[in-house]
Amino acid sequence: MVKRQFGHRARLVLTPAQVRLADEQAHAARTMWNLLHEWWTVLPRERRSLAAADAAIRQARKEIDWLGVLPAQAAQAVLKTYFQAWKNCWEGRAGEPGFKARCRTVMSVDVPQGRDLNISRVHRRWGMVTIPKLGRVRFRWTKDLPVGKRADQQNRITGARLVKDALGWHVAFRIQTYDSAPEPHAGPEVGIDVGIGVPLALSDGATHDHGEWLTEKERATLLRLERRAACRKACRRRGEKTSRRLRRTYDRIQGLRARAKRRHLDWQHKTTTDIARKYGTVVVEALKITNMTRSAKGTADSPGKNVAQKSGLNRSIHAQAWGRTVEQLAYKTSRQGGTLVKVPAPGTSRRCSVCGSTTPGSRESQAVFVCKNPDCGWAGNADHNASRNVLHLYRMGLTLVPAAGRAVVRRARRVKPATAR
């Protein structure tokens, strides 16, 4: 048996009074974090301890009335998260924790005890959950959860977190299950090349594409709202507070962008699930997206060139979310019994997959590859050519393995025989 811990997010249906109370709890949790951080940084190092922080939180909840709206368990969860943030900093996994600003912090409230949720299914589409100080709340039932007779010590919901985005409040359940270890996947090998014109190109000739995330009417509405926001922002004086009309316009813009992101995420989940079920070994490039999206602005002494074009390319790369696609492929292939392998990225799009030569000028356009080698002359789709090169690197044994915090190239001792591509 294999222990799995994952999350499931569902949409909540709250009344206006419940929405106002959930907002107050989220602001109280953020303020609790800031107070705890100020207490931690001001206090001498020898007096810092978990017990002293717990006592300070209890005293703050008694003396400050509006902090009492936050449940006691949620306040303890803030303390636990804060100490874990410092532990991650000490171990080199993250930077120092800081203050949480109101406008840049995701509003959330933790429910650490899963037994207090009392989840039940009403019918096929809706379920009910008990939220501390909110009561019984409906949520969208889109996944079978280990509740009722299906719940036991091994398969259960260990907690939840309330999260608010531009589309409203959601509940993210923390689920723990024990499943039988999957059998090794006997599917074929495939190389994947990620791109902008073609999001996913596979070495066997298949492609996974998508259209626009917003309809034509929604795109027109988004453009009109962005122009309206720019006009209202230009009329605002320096130092003047943002008007309610401008805030409402920003909220509508965020709602449309959140809807597009949700559709993109749905497409990614469905596509990566299909690939993980079909193929046993998935080979991808080890892309350094941070370096690829670095600004071309340059410095005052040596300004960059084509800055606007590079900015548009960076936005297109970020919009495709290549890193999230690879993360989903990683855990979904392991769940199906397959493997995900990363190979070095340099040269895969400029090398011919038939003769193996890299000749200048072979990449005639974004979609066409014509080998300029006089002995070859092969022509085909550039994305499929790159995906076949990715798969060929794996068959040669050139894979990347983490070692001492950095990626190194490992060449296998036994090279697999080449197959017809």
XYZ file of C-alpha atoms in Angstrom:
421
model
C 0.000 0.000 0.000
C 1.132 3.512 -0.860
C 0.159 6.565 1.169
C -1.124 9.480 -0.863
C -1.778 13.020 0.337
C -3.430 15.410 -2.061
C -5.950 18.225 -2.143
C -9.312 18.783 -3.737
C -10.802 22.223 -4.279
C -14.548 22.873 -4.431
C -16.683 25.981 -4.806
C -18.642 27.179 -1.781
C -22.101 28.752 -1.827
C -22.232 31.363 0.940
C -24.853 33.856 1.963
C -23.885 37.565 2.116
C -23.633 37.320 5.920
C -21.351 34.262 5.639
C -19.209 35.999 3.034
C -18.759 38.981 5.344
C -17.853 36.692 8.273
C -15.385 34.691 6.148
C -13.736 37.932 5.023
C -13.393 39.026 8.648
C -11.789 35.715 9.578
C -9.313 35.977 6.689
C -8.314 39.513 7.643
C -7.966 38.420 11.279
C -5.704 35.536 10.240
C -3.520 37.884 8.187
C -3.338 40.372 11.073
C -2.482 37.532 13.457
C 0.449 36.630 11.226
C 1.687 40.240 11.157
C 1.385 40.616 14.937
C 3.199 37.346 15.453
C 5.964 38.410 13.080
C 6.391 41.743 14.854
C 6.466 40.008 18.246
C 9.047 37.525 16.960
C 11.397 40.128 15.489
C 11.232 42.515 18.463
C 11.630 39.892 21.175
C 15.199 38.870 22.143
C 16.365 35.611 20.660
C 16.671 33.796 23.980
C 13.003 34.475 24.788
C 11.622 33.146 21.515
C 9.811 29.832 21.895
C 6.679 28.086 20.730
C 5.111 28.239 24.186
C 5.741 31.991 24.486
C 4.239 32.577 21.028
C 1.175 30.515 21.930
C 0.673 32.554 25.101
C 1.036 35.798 23.137
C -1.623 34.670 20.647
C -4.050 33.756 23.425
C -3.535 37.122 25.092
C -4.032 38.987 21.797
C -7.315 37.190 21.117
C -8.559 38.220 24.573
C -7.492 41.862 24.398
C -8.424 42.595 20.745
C -12.107 41.988 20.142
C -12.078 41.664 16.361
C -9.377 38.961 16.551
C -11.883 36.787 18.398
C -13.792 36.218 15.171
C -10.972 33.867 14.146
C -11.498 30.334 15.551
C -8.939 29.196 18.087
C -7.798 26.273 15.929
C -7.299 28.588 12.959
C -5.151 30.865 15.149
C -3.044 27.861 16.168
C -2.699 26.971 12.485
C -1.298 30.473 11.826
C 1.289 29.902 14.567
C 2.235 26.497 13.127
C 2.564 27.896 9.607
C 4.721 30.775 10.837
C 7.145 28.475 12.642
C 7.299 26.208 9.598
C 8.189 29.253 7.469
C 11.148 30.021 9.745
C 12.197 26.372 9.659
C 12.186 26.427 5.863
C 14.304 29.587 6.005
C 16.835 28.055 8.379
C 17.167 24.964 6.199
C 17.706 27.017 3.063
C 14.449 26.132 1.297
C 12.947 29.629 1.387
C 13.618 33.190 2.393
C 12.722 34.910 5.630
C 8.983 35.362 6.278
C 7.729 38.931 6.273
C 4.610 40.992 6.745
C 1.531 40.170 4.683
C 0.084 43.157 2.874
C -3.667 43.475 2.542
C -3.683 43.985 -1.225
C -1.124 41.285 -2.142
C -2.095 38.446 0.196
C -4.476 35.639 -0.694
C -7.351 35.615 1.770
C -7.501 32.211 3.471
C -8.529 30.552 6.730
C -7.282 27.144 7.857
C -9.468 24.405 9.355
C -6.882 21.989 10.772
C -9.273 19.390 12.243
C -10.893 17.170 9.640
C -13.329 15.597 12.088
C -15.033 18.962 12.649
C -16.061 19.286 9.010
C -18.928 16.749 9.108
C -19.045 16.357 5.338
C -22.151 14.782 3.825
C -23.413 14.414 0.291
C -26.816 15.914 -0.418
C -27.255 14.620 -3.950
C -25.264 14.167 -7.148
C -24.103 17.779 -7.522
C -23.931 19.232 -4.014
C -22.515 18.421 -0.609
C -22.608 20.009 2.848
C -19.700 20.890 5.115
C -19.522 22.465 8.573
C -17.213 25.488 8.773
C -16.315 26.843 12.250
C -18.378 29.962 13.063
C -20.022 29.798 9.614
C -22.255 26.771 10.065
C -23.426 24.341 7.416
C -22.381 25.417 3.934
C -23.074 23.930 0.535
C -20.206 23.098 -1.811
C -19.958 21.750 -5.329
C -19.503 17.952 -5.327
C -17.205 17.049 -8.228
C -15.123 14.235 -6.700
C -15.860 11.234 -4.501
C -14.506 12.044 -1.045
C -13.676 9.550 1.744
C -16.627 10.460 3.984
C -19.267 8.436 5.808
C -18.830 4.690 5.449
C -15.915 5.178 3.076
C -13.849 7.000 5.732
C -11.552 5.153 8.148
C -8.208 5.721 9.853
C -6.307 5.376 6.580
C -8.697 6.982 4.084
C -9.978 10.247 5.480
C -10.020 14.025 5.220
C -7.397 15.475 7.535
C -8.349 19.153 7.243
C -9.318 21.954 4.919
C -8.563 25.541 4.028
C -10.918 28.284 2.918
C -9.465 30.267 0.008
C -10.889 33.294 -1.748
C -10.120 34.278 -5.322
C -11.742 36.553 -7.874
C -14.607 34.069 -8.359
C -15.519 33.749 -4.679
C -14.801 31.482 -1.719
C -13.628 27.893 -2.170
C -12.773 25.053 0.199
C -9.606 22.993 -0.358
C -9.827 19.601 1.380
C -6.663 17.798 2.501
C -7.181 14.118 1.712
C -5.171 11.107 2.834
C -5.643 7.713 1.184
C -3.852 4.373 1.038
C -3.856 2.736 -2.392
C -2.185 -0.337 -3.741
C 1.142 0.298 -5.443
C 0.629 0.598 -9.217
C 2.067 -1.977 -11.576
C 4.836 -0.795 -13.912
C 3.298 0.902 -16.913
C 3.870 -1.117 -20.080
C 3.057 1.753 -22.404
C 5.397 3.180 -25.043
C 7.947 5.939 -24.643
C 7.199 9.448 -25.800
C 9.082 12.709 -26.003
C 7.283 16.009 -25.474
C 8.232 19.442 -26.755
C 6.455 22.415 -25.195
C 5.893 25.559 -27.181
C 3.716 28.600 -27.742
C 2.132 27.960 -31.132
C 1.695 24.258 -30.336
C 1.447 23.823 -26.542
C 2.391 20.110 -26.515
C 3.925 18.242 -29.462
C 4.562 14.503 -29.025
C 7.223 12.441 -30.759
C 4.641 10.054 -32.239
C 3.075 12.886 -34.246
C 0.224 13.748 -31.901
C -0.413 17.278 -30.659
C -2.435 18.736 -27.801
C -3.718 22.177 -28.643
C -6.270 24.544 -27.212
C -8.112 27.621 -28.348
C -8.714 30.915 -26.618
C -9.617 30.644 -22.958
C -12.212 33.413 -23.241
C -14.995 33.681 -25.757
C -15.120 36.534 -28.241
C -17.697 38.340 -26.139
C -15.635 37.887 -22.965
C -12.484 39.168 -24.687
C -14.343 42.256 -25.864
C -15.632 42.826 -22.337
C -12.131 42.424 -20.903
C -10.699 44.939 -23.375
C -13.434 47.446 -22.565
C -12.878 47.054 -18.818
C -9.108 47.452 -19.161
C -9.555 50.666 -21.138
C -12.041 51.945 -18.586
C -9.663 51.151 -15.717
C -6.778 52.890 -17.504
C -8.919 55.992 -18.097
C -10.084 56.152 -14.479
C -6.595 55.584 -13.189
C -5.231 58.404 -15.371
C -7.836 60.809 -13.936
C -6.850 59.999 -10.362
C -4.600 62.494 -8.665
C -1.326 61.512 -7.054
C -1.886 60.297 -3.502
C -5.647 60.036 -3.955
C -7.355 56.836 -2.807
C -8.711 54.400 -5.356
C -12.366 55.082 -6.041
C -15.055 52.483 -5.617
C -15.794 52.531 -9.334
C -12.165 51.728 -10.146
C -12.101 48.934 -7.557
C -15.266 47.423 -9.047
C -13.684 47.586 -12.498
C -10.574 45.846 -11.192
C -12.759 43.145 -9.605
C -14.514 42.457 -12.908
C -11.163 42.242 -14.706
C -9.852 39.801 -12.106
C -13.005 37.721 -12.454
C -12.541 37.300 -16.201
C -8.861 36.457 -15.834
C -9.626 33.954 -13.080
C -12.187 32.307 -15.342
C -9.576 31.964 -18.098
C -7.079 30.512 -15.627
C -9.608 27.966 -14.414
C -10.282 26.809 -17.976
C -6.546 26.580 -18.641
C -6.050 24.500 -15.496
C -8.911 22.192 -16.490
C -7.317 21.636 -19.917
C -3.940 20.908 -18.329
C -5.386 18.326 -15.940
C -7.298 16.500 -18.661
C -4.365 16.542 -21.087
C -1.743 15.362 -18.595
C -4.066 12.615 -17.323
C -4.542 11.338 -20.873
C -0.768 11.320 -21.495
C -0.003 9.573 -18.170
C -2.532 6.823 -18.902
C -1.319 6.204 -22.437
C 2.484 6.307 -22.117
C 4.804 4.489 -19.740
C 7.815 6.816 -20.040
C 7.393 10.535 -20.631
C 10.494 12.527 -21.577
C 10.547 16.330 -21.305
C 13.144 19.067 -21.541
C 14.709 20.510 -18.396
C 13.837 24.107 -19.191
C 15.085 27.005 -17.087
C 11.988 29.166 -17.467
C 13.376 31.906 -15.231
C 16.313 32.433 -17.587
C 14.091 32.189 -20.661
C 11.780 34.950 -19.422
C 14.514 37.320 -18.299
C 13.932 40.903 -19.392
C 15.855 42.315 -22.353
C 15.760 45.885 -21.038
C 19.459 45.926 -20.190
C 21.097 48.785 -18.321
C 21.544 52.506 -18.859
C 25.049 51.951 -20.255
C 24.108 49.060 -22.522
C 20.373 49.166 -23.269
C 18.745 46.083 -24.736
C 17.209 45.589 -28.160
C 13.690 44.512 -29.127
C 12.515 45.010 -25.559
C 8.808 45.147 -26.450
C 8.998 41.963 -28.531
C 10.843 40.142 -25.745
C 8.231 41.300 -23.225
C 5.458 39.882 -25.394
C 7.344 36.592 -25.706
C 7.806 36.437 -21.932
C 4.070 36.951 -21.404
C 3.292 34.167 -23.869
C 5.685 31.785 -22.098
C 4.196 32.559 -18.696
C 0.677 32.132 -20.086
C 1.417 28.553 -21.166
C 2.503 27.536 -17.616
C 5.037 24.931 -18.737
C 6.282 24.309 -15.210
C 2.802 23.445 -13.964
C 2.354 21.003 -16.856
C 5.579 19.196 -15.944
C 4.574 19.049 -12.265
C 1.248 17.471 -13.153
C 2.924 14.965 -15.451
C 5.367 14.039 -12.683
C 2.811 12.940 -10.091
C 0.305 11.535 -12.585
C 2.833 9.291 -14.324
C 4.032 7.931 -10.963
C 0.417 7.278 -9.967
C -0.086 5.271 -13.166
C 3.156 3.334 -12.711
C 5.111 5.290 -15.317
C 8.131 7.574 -15.082
C 8.943 11.153 -16.025
C 12.467 11.832 -17.278
C 14.156 15.167 -17.981
C 16.871 15.593 -20.609
C 19.121 18.568 -21.470
C 17.274 21.216 -23.461
C 20.020 22.952 -25.535
C 19.941 22.168 -29.251
C 16.779 20.083 -29.408
C 14.951 22.541 -31.680
C 17.935 23.162 -34.013
C 19.095 19.567 -34.469
C 17.757 17.337 -37.237
C 16.071 14.235 -35.844
C 17.007 12.148 -38.921
C 20.699 12.811 -39.505
C 21.525 14.361 -36.133
C 23.348 17.375 -37.557
C 22.892 20.974 -36.459
C 23.142 23.178 -39.541
C 22.556 26.960 -39.408
C 19.334 28.049 -41.086
C 17.519 24.742 -40.745
C 14.811 26.291 -38.560
C 13.222 28.330 -41.344
C 10.200 29.396 -39.284
C 8.421 28.670 -36.043
C 6.576 25.686 -37.558
C 8.837 24.379 -40.357
C 12.180 22.603 -40.087
C 14.238 21.936 -43.222
C 17.606 20.272 -42.717
C 20.321 22.166 -44.612
C 22.695 19.211 -44.543
C 23.372 18.299 -48.202
C 23.297 14.595 -47.369
C 19.908 14.794 -45.645
C 17.448 17.512 -46.691
C 14.640 16.224 -44.434
C 11.717 18.609 -43.937
C 8.889 18.456 -41.442
C 7.169 20.078 -38.506
C 9.625 21.837 -36.194
C 7.805 20.899 -32.977
C 7.657 17.200 -33.821
C 11.322 17.320 -34.820
C 12.207 18.729 -31.384
C 10.086 16.133 -29.562
C 11.849 13.301 -31.432
C 15.196 14.795 -30.438
C 14.038 14.858 -26.813
C 13.136 11.175 -26.970
C 16.423 10.331 -28.712
C 18.425 11.948 -25.910
C 16.686 9.663 -23.431
C 17.393 6.590 -25.527
C 21.042 7.609 -25.682
C 21.062 7.693 -21.882
C 21.444 11.463 -21.429
C 19.195 12.225 -18.476
C 19.312 14.806 -15.715
C 19.468 13.707 -12.096
C 19.593 16.043 -9.063
C 22.883 15.997 -7.197
C 23.856 18.351 -4.341
C 21.176 20.865 -5.262
C 22.032 21.043 -8.967
C 21.198 19.039 -12.063
C 23.913 16.926 -13.665
C 23.900 14.931 -16.873
C 24.061 11.193 -16.467
C 24.912 8.896 -19.353
C 23.617 5.375 -19.034
C 26.087 2.525 -19.463
C 23.875 0.592 -21.799
C 22.445 2.541 -24.713
C 19.065 1.447 -25.970
C 18.938 0.531 -29.644
C 17.562 3.209 -31.935
C 14.119 2.595 -33.374
C 12.513 3.982 -36.475
C 11.094 7.416 -35.962
